[in-house]
Every structure is written in structure tokens, then in C-alpha cells.
Amino acid sequence: MSTPSNGESSRKLLAVLRDRGPLPMTHLSEYRGVSRSKLGQEVAALGRLGLVVSGGQAPSTGGRPSNIVSLSSDVCYAGIEIGATSIAVGVTDGYLDVLDFVEEDADVHDGPDVVLDRAIELIHELIVRRPVSTLVGVGVGVPGPVSFRDGRLVGAPLQMPGWERYPIRDRLSRELNVPVTVDNDVNAMALGEAHAGAARGTDDFMYVKLGTGVGSAIVANGALFRGADGCAGEISHNRVAGAQSLCSCGRTGCLNSEFGGAALTRQAIVAAQSRESPVLARLLEENGTLTPLDVGVASAAGDAYATQMIRRGGRLVGEVLANLINVLNPSRIVVGGGLLGLGPLLLAEIKSAALQASTPLATTHLSIVQTALGDRAGVIGAAWLASETLIDTLSGATESRVEQSA
Ligand SMILES: [Zn+2]
């Protein structure tokens, strides 16, 4: 996400290897603009910490043969993504490639003790499968505004009892005995897409999650923009035109109360009971309940009312995005989340409304695309956060080792 410049510390070496994969010593030294002897000291220092290995020769291109530098295969990270209705845990290698992944239903209403206990169990289950691996860091994405510094949710949504200011980071760090980094779930997804997905190589982009609620994350100049209180990109309570429904925040007409998994379920039940949507009425009779994705099923079956619900949702999201496009001028918007399962109409409608309502100059280089990582974006991004924390923690240690041996 950022371009290394001359003279940066050995923390950059770990980041370069993580982001670009194993590299010959000569390439690394040229790429980072440091001498081979300085680089050799950095590699040795990180080698003593068990993080980096050097060995195997790169094919000669005429000059001296060059050792390949890679991250140790023993090192692993874990990423946790806590959603309103699910929990996902992934274990990655040092390059953040996912080695193991599990996802299961969960309920944030059960409170942090229950949900975090389960996250810890899942990490243990995955780590047991990798006996030679050493867990060196854990990242967590949680659904709400986070004080990044404190590792806690602040201003947790009303439907998340017990989570407000709960010491998520300290609790997990104590029980797992590794550094833990906590961020908003959508921020983690954006970081995952930046590292290995649809936003790779893009310095100014937004990630939009269409889940139980709608949220977004902003990356500007290659860095996540969290805002003063950790709630930058929180678009779920943006007002949308012509909306009257009461939101969980106590106001009316928020995006959240008009579109998102929860809103769509409510609207689907009303449409079924009033028989405005014959297909949803039949699905409700058959299943006794409706899910947001039933709206997509009904639309695909030719139900005009269901199709209209999707179109309207896409338009509302697109109009909110247009305001952000005008302010932030991103070059890409990556859209993810379970509601993409409603079918291609939703994304098409979001694109069309967003482009229509933005100023032409702000959309000259804008592409609006679908997630490339799907439900793994959050755990990859959480693992990325864990790797950044490790790099920050170690940079002091490796710097002083390099100084001593110089
Ligand atoms: Zn609201």
C-alpha cells in the first residue's frame, strides 16, 4: 500500500516480504535502496528472531548469484472477524495467505464473553492442526466504531449489549499470549482487499460492506482513514431522501433503516403479509420465516415487487456513495458483503446511482467492483493488522540489534 523510500528501517523489510513474497537479496537491496551489507545485517537480525530465512539461490542473471530471502514458514497469524450474526477465523502464513478458515453462525447479542470465548476456541482448533507453527499475532474486526488505541468498541450499536468499552484486545491478548490488534470489521475488510484483493495497488479507495447493516471504510493515500473517533466511513446512519422509517439510533430515515439485511427482512415480511409480493408470500408460508436473500430468490422468479426492493436499495446506497465520491475522489470502490447474493442487479443499480449523482470529474478514474476475497477479506485484513503490530513492536528490537552488530 505504500512505497518504500531510502533509509527506512528494517520494519520495511518484513513488510516488503509480506507484500511481495520471497525475493533475491539483490532485488531487495535495489528495491529498498540499501546496501547489501546493511540488508545482510537486517536479515540476520530478523533471522535470529525466527522471522526471516535466507537460503537457496536465485537463478543468475549474469551477476553474482543471490540468496533468496523469505519469511519463516513457522510464523503464522490469526484473523478474527466478528459479524452481527457470524464469526469467522482464519490462520495465515507470514504472507497472509489463508492456511485454514472456519466460519459459523454467532450472535453478538450473546455478549463479548460468549463470542470471544468461541473465537479463542476456534483459534486453538486451527492452531492444533499446525503443530510447527508459532502464532505471533492476532487481529480482530468487530462490527462497530473502534478506539484503535484502546482495542475497544466505543459507541457500540444499541443492539450490541455488553460490548461498549469491553477490553477486547486485553482479554484476547491475555488468553492467547500474543499481541492483539482490534479494528472495525469493515476497516479490516478494506485492508484485506488492499493486500490481496480487488484494491491491490490502489492508494485511494473505499470498501463498502452490504451486510446486516451497510458500512464503509476509507483508504486515502495508502492508509486507512479512521477519523478522530474511529467512526470514519460509518454511512449506515446517513439520511436518505424520502425515507420515514424509525432507525435503531432513534432517528428516522437512516440508510440502515431503509436498506441492509435487517431492513430487507422487515420489508420482505411486510410485502409477504400484504401479498404485494406473491413469491415472498409463498416463501413465508413454506418456510415460516424470510431471510434477506429470499428477496433475491423472489426477484429471480420474476416477482416485480422484490425486484423493485433491490433496485430501491441499490439506488439508496449509490446515492450515499455519490456524496462520498464527491468528497473523497476515490479511484475504486470495492463492494462486498452477504447481500451481493441478491444478484447482479444490486451492484448494477449501486453503480448507476453512484455515477449519476457524482460530479463527472470525481468519477473519471473511478471503478466500482465486487470483492475479490468474498467472506475472507475480513480475516485477511485482520491478519494484516496483526502483522503491522508485530512489525511495529519488533522494529525497535531489530534496529538496536543492527546498531550493535554494525
Ligand atoms: Zn440511524
XYZ file of C-alpha atoms and ligand atoms in Angstrom:
407
model
C 0.000 0.000 0.000
C 2.969 2.330 0.383
C 6.191 2.886 -1.468
C 9.384 2.288 0.477
C 11.995 5.017 0.250
C 15.709 5.057 1.011
C 16.907 4.625 4.538
C 13.778 3.128 6.061
C 14.235 0.806 8.978
C 14.224 -2.963 8.911
C 10.492 -2.928 9.656
C 10.144 -2.273 5.967
C 11.956 -5.495 5.152
C 9.247 -7.536 6.836
C 6.536 -5.507 5.128
C 8.169 -5.824 1.693
C 8.493 -9.601 2.047
C 4.898 -9.851 3.292
C 3.571 -7.795 0.409
C 5.804 -9.033 -2.434
C 6.782 -12.551 -1.425
C 10.285 -14.095 -1.262
C 12.911 -12.013 -3.091
C 16.582 -12.400 -4.023
C 18.961 -10.351 -1.886
C 19.995 -8.234 -4.914
C 16.393 -7.285 -5.738
C 15.664 -6.463 -2.119
C 18.702 -4.269 -1.804
C 17.884 -2.381 -5.009
C 14.195 -2.143 -4.201
C 14.834 -0.750 -0.743
C 17.816 1.366 -1.736
C 20.077 -0.048 0.999
C 23.497 -1.630 0.620
C 23.790 -5.402 0.593
C 25.799 -5.346 3.804
C 23.144 -3.281 5.630
C 20.473 -5.590 4.250
C 22.526 -8.597 5.369
C 22.530 -7.241 8.928
C 18.762 -6.737 8.851
C 18.194 -10.247 7.514
C 20.468 -11.692 10.199
C 18.688 -9.729 12.950
C 15.244 -10.872 11.800
C 16.637 -14.393 11.328
C 17.702 -14.530 14.972
C 14.106 -13.670 15.891
C 12.915 -16.619 13.802
C 11.020 -14.420 11.359
C 13.130 -14.435 8.202
C 15.213 -17.103 6.472
C 17.825 -16.704 3.784
C 18.812 -19.586 1.576
C 18.502 -21.095 -1.862
C 19.977 -19.230 -4.787
C 18.107 -17.135 -7.293
C 18.854 -18.012 -10.936
C 21.883 -15.993 -12.026
C 21.196 -13.132 -14.408
C 24.863 -12.593 -15.168
C 25.972 -11.048 -11.878
C 26.777 -12.686 -8.574
C 24.310 -15.381 -7.505
C 21.937 -14.040 -4.875
C 20.360 -15.706 -1.853
C 16.581 -15.727 -1.659
C 15.168 -14.037 1.433
C 11.803 -15.273 2.654
C 9.591 -15.186 5.706
C 9.913 -18.154 8.039
C 7.299 -20.805 7.342
C 6.911 -21.313 11.114
C 5.308 -17.928 11.626
C 1.537 -17.603 11.477
C -1.131 -15.019 12.232
C -4.788 -15.403 13.091
C -7.554 -13.102 11.897
C -10.958 -12.982 13.578
C -13.991 -11.364 12.025
C -16.947 -10.892 14.286
C -20.153 -10.023 12.454
C -23.613 -9.337 13.821
C -24.660 -12.921 13.046
C -21.436 -14.801 12.331
C -17.863 -15.364 13.369
C -15.004 -16.228 11.039
C -11.471 -17.215 12.000
C -8.552 -17.737 9.667
C -4.937 -18.715 10.213
C -2.464 -17.298 7.698
C 1.232 -17.640 6.972
C 3.575 -14.644 7.086
C 2.466 -13.602 3.589
C -1.136 -13.600 4.849
C -2.160 -16.485 2.626
C -5.008 -18.256 4.408
C -3.967 -21.730 5.586
C -7.172 -22.609 7.432
C -10.530 -20.910 7.669
C -13.749 -21.550 9.568
C -16.960 -19.581 9.661
C -20.028 -20.258 11.761
C -23.202 -18.618 12.993
C -22.867 -16.464 16.083
C -24.910 -13.773 17.745
C -23.352 -10.549 19.051
C -26.366 -10.268 21.406
C -24.798 -13.092 23.409
C -22.213 -10.555 24.568
C -18.434 -10.367 24.374
C -17.646 -13.143 26.861
C -19.526 -15.807 24.895
C -18.441 -14.625 21.448
C -14.772 -14.112 22.334
C -14.629 -17.475 24.169
C -15.771 -19.103 20.948
C -13.199 -17.153 18.907
C -10.435 -18.375 21.236
C -11.675 -21.984 20.899
C -11.691 -21.717 17.106
C -8.140 -20.337 17.046
C -6.954 -23.205 19.256
C -8.692 -25.723 16.979
C -6.994 -24.295 13.890
C -3.562 -23.947 15.503
C -3.625 -27.542 16.764
C -3.706 -28.607 13.093
C -0.387 -26.819 12.557
C 1.924 -28.116 15.269
C 5.097 -26.496 13.913
C 3.567 -23.056 13.543
C 4.068 -20.257 16.042
C 1.225 -17.792 16.411
C 2.842 -14.341 16.501
C -0.172 -12.056 16.368
C -3.948 -11.868 16.210
C -6.123 -9.267 14.519
C -9.831 -8.779 15.185
C -12.545 -6.990 13.211
C -15.667 -6.041 15.180
C -18.930 -4.536 13.914
C -18.886 -1.002 15.289
C -16.684 2.057 15.840
C -13.404 1.100 17.499
C -10.919 3.052 19.531
C -7.892 1.639 17.741
C -5.582 2.800 20.507
C -7.585 1.109 23.290
C -8.637 -2.009 21.396
C -12.272 -1.500 22.374
C -15.586 -0.716 20.745
C -16.721 2.822 21.519
C -20.258 3.867 20.694
C -21.197 0.230 20.085
C -24.522 -0.083 18.275
C -27.566 -0.360 20.556
C -28.085 -3.980 19.533
C -24.672 -4.982 20.971
C -25.230 -5.098 24.745
C -22.090 -5.571 26.829
C -19.622 -4.650 24.084
C -19.278 -0.941 24.821
C -15.696 -0.377 26.058
C -15.263 -4.092 26.734
C -11.473 -4.755 26.745
C -11.454 -6.967 23.635
C -7.752 -6.583 22.933
C -6.568 -7.062 26.510
C -8.807 -10.090 27.105
C -7.702 -11.903 23.913
C -4.088 -10.921 24.355
C -4.063 -12.313 27.906
C -5.645 -15.619 26.905
C -3.757 -16.172 23.657
C -0.481 -14.738 24.956
C 0.270 -12.781 21.765
C -0.204 -9.140 20.718
C -3.782 -8.473 19.576
C -4.989 -5.637 17.356
C -8.649 -4.618 17.158
C -10.302 -2.589 14.424
C -13.702 -2.078 12.854
C -14.758 -5.074 10.728
C -15.211 -3.053 7.542
C -11.778 -1.454 8.008
C -10.315 -4.968 8.238
C -12.104 -5.990 5.014
C -10.697 -2.946 3.220
C -7.177 -3.850 4.369
C -7.685 -7.421 3.179
C -8.772 -6.241 -0.273
C -5.807 -3.847 -0.364
C -3.347 -6.620 0.459
C -4.631 -9.411 -1.748
C -7.923 -8.499 -3.359
C -9.777 -6.053 -5.555
C -8.000 -2.957 -4.192
C -4.427 -4.217 -4.584
C -2.170 -1.453 -5.892
C -4.798 1.237 -5.223
C -3.968 4.058 -2.798
C -7.339 5.832 -2.708
C -10.322 3.589 -2.418
C -13.397 2.734 -0.392
C -14.748 -0.600 0.709
C -18.498 -0.935 1.158
C -19.979 -3.819 3.102
C -23.575 -4.759 2.414
C -24.455 -6.985 5.365
C -26.944 -6.862 8.218
C -26.239 -3.143 8.000
C -24.321 -1.086 5.442
C -20.864 0.190 6.349
C -17.831 1.547 4.575
C -14.118 2.060 5.068
C -11.900 4.735 3.568
C -8.308 4.306 2.445
C -6.624 7.590 1.480
C -3.011 7.986 0.350
C -2.436 4.297 1.031
C -3.517 4.447 4.669
C -6.735 3.651 6.437
C -8.603 6.785 7.449
C -10.175 6.118 10.855
C -11.223 9.644 11.808
C -10.966 11.275 15.237
C -13.258 8.783 16.971
C -12.880 5.660 14.857
C -16.141 6.055 13.002
C -14.996 7.423 9.626
C -16.921 5.725 6.829
C -19.843 4.839 9.111
C -22.517 5.528 6.497
C -25.301 3.427 7.995
C -26.907 6.440 9.649
C -26.606 8.792 6.700
C -30.027 10.248 5.890
C -31.570 9.093 2.649
C -34.174 11.005 0.667
C -37.857 10.228 1.152
C -37.335 7.741 3.990
C -39.566 7.799 7.073
C -38.825 4.580 8.942
C -37.529 4.653 12.507
C -33.889 3.612 12.910
C -32.331 1.812 15.891
C -30.426 5.060 16.580
C -33.728 6.781 17.362
C -33.803 8.991 14.273
C -35.785 8.445 11.108
C -34.731 7.944 7.532
C -31.245 6.483 8.057
C -29.793 4.290 5.294
C -29.661 1.491 7.858
C -33.415 1.537 8.452
C -34.126 1.510 4.699
C -31.597 -0.975 3.366
C -29.358 -3.719 4.701
C -30.055 -7.300 5.735
C -32.157 -6.354 8.749
C -34.228 -3.722 6.902
C -34.747 -6.012 3.932
C -36.041 -8.829 6.146
C -38.542 -6.451 7.750
C -39.681 -5.128 4.386
C -39.922 -8.645 2.929
C -42.221 -9.786 5.729
C -44.482 -6.749 5.211
C -44.536 -7.380 1.435
C -45.390 -11.042 2.012
C -48.145 -10.377 4.564
C -49.730 -7.680 2.407
C -49.416 -10.034 -0.615
C -47.776 -7.236 -2.613
C -45.104 -9.799 -3.362
C -46.752 -13.126 -4.257
C -43.455 -15.044 -4.288
C -42.357 -13.732 -0.873
C -45.844 -14.584 0.446
C -45.388 -18.162 -0.768
C -41.833 -18.401 0.652
C -43.066 -17.121 4.027
C -45.836 -19.735 4.059
C -43.442 -22.516 3.106
C -40.559 -21.615 5.438
C -42.304 -19.776 8.269
C -39.676 -17.049 8.038
C -37.851 -14.914 5.471
C -34.198 -14.026 5.009
C -32.831 -11.028 3.075
C -31.664 -13.335 0.293
C -35.254 -14.559 -0.223
C -35.813 -11.175 -1.858
C -33.222 -12.196 -4.465
C -34.899 -15.582 -4.884
C -38.263 -13.867 -5.441
C -36.754 -11.380 -7.889
C -35.106 -14.182 -9.881
C -38.509 -15.902 -10.012
C -39.941 -12.824 -11.731
C -41.529 -11.141 -8.716
C -41.723 -7.470 -9.741
C -42.131 -6.176 -6.187
C -38.991 -7.981 -4.977
C -37.038 -6.645 -7.955
C -38.221 -3.160 -7.024
C -36.984 -3.655 -3.435
C -33.492 -4.491 -4.735
C -33.480 -1.585 -7.173
C -34.502 0.851 -4.462
C -31.835 -0.459 -2.058
C -29.144 -0.168 -4.704
C -30.215 3.353 -5.538
C -30.143 4.459 -1.872
C -26.652 3.023 -1.370
C -25.470 4.553 -4.649
C -26.756 7.998 -3.685
C -24.996 7.878 -0.317
C -21.809 6.766 -2.082
C -22.098 9.658 -4.541
C -21.720 12.117 -1.644
C -18.567 10.320 -0.541
C -17.221 10.159 -4.088
C -17.588 13.927 -4.406
C -15.742 14.495 -1.135
C -13.047 11.811 -1.303
C -12.480 11.196 -5.027
C -11.563 7.507 -4.699
C -10.280 5.623 -7.740
C -12.049 2.437 -6.746
C -14.978 1.304 -4.663
C -14.959 -2.357 -3.679
C -18.359 -3.747 -2.727
C -18.647 -6.854 -0.553
C -20.935 -8.480 1.993
C -23.614 -11.124 2.016
C -26.230 -9.022 0.231
C -24.296 -9.392 -3.038
C -26.102 -12.748 -3.007
C -29.232 -10.815 -4.036
C -27.868 -10.995 -7.582
C -26.073 -8.720 -10.075
C -28.954 -6.239 -10.209
C -27.957 -4.755 -6.835
C -24.402 -3.832 -7.850
C -25.604 -2.569 -11.233
C -28.102 -0.287 -9.518
C -25.498 0.960 -6.986
C -23.101 1.792 -9.832
C -25.682 3.565 -11.899
C -26.997 5.690 -8.989
C -23.493 6.483 -7.695
C -22.235 7.607 -11.100
C -25.375 9.577 -11.876
C -25.257 11.568 -8.647
C -21.493 12.295 -8.596
C -19.650 15.131 -10.275
C -18.158 13.907 -13.583
C -14.575 14.851 -12.654
C -14.703 12.726 -9.497
C -15.657 9.642 -11.498
C -13.147 9.984 -14.352
C -10.931 7.238 -12.937
C -13.475 5.530 -10.704
C -14.291 1.852 -10.968
C -16.908 0.179 -8.765
C -16.168 -3.520 -8.447
C -17.128 -6.564 -6.468
C -14.934 -8.021 -3.682
C -12.236 -10.437 -4.850
C -11.873 -12.129 -1.447
C -15.518 -12.654 -0.501
C -16.015 -13.725 3.108
C -12.253 -13.994 3.690
C -11.489 -10.288 3.240
C -12.073 -9.588 6.942
C -9.772 -12.278 8.337
C -7.002 -11.444 5.842
C -7.255 -7.769 6.781
C -7.291 -8.640 10.483
C -4.150 -10.745 9.972
C -2.605 -7.761 8.132
C -3.287 -5.599 11.198
C -1.644 -8.258 13.368
C 1.409 -8.258 11.092
C 1.671 -4.452 11.277
C 1.576 -4.620 15.068
C 4.321 -7.254 15.081
C 6.428 -5.171 12.709
C 5.941 -2.060 14.878
C 6.797 -3.965 18.046
C 9.890 -5.567 16.559
C 11.288 -2.607 14.684
C 12.822 -1.214 17.867
C 14.369 -4.587 18.764
C 15.821 -5.303 15.323
C 17.079 -1.733 14.917
C 19.077 -1.950 18.103
C 20.481 -5.352 17.087
C 21.568 -3.945 13.761
C 23.194 -0.993 15.525
C 25.051 -3.276 17.933
C 26.422 -5.506 15.188
C 27.371 -2.556 12.961
Zn -29.874 5.607 12.361
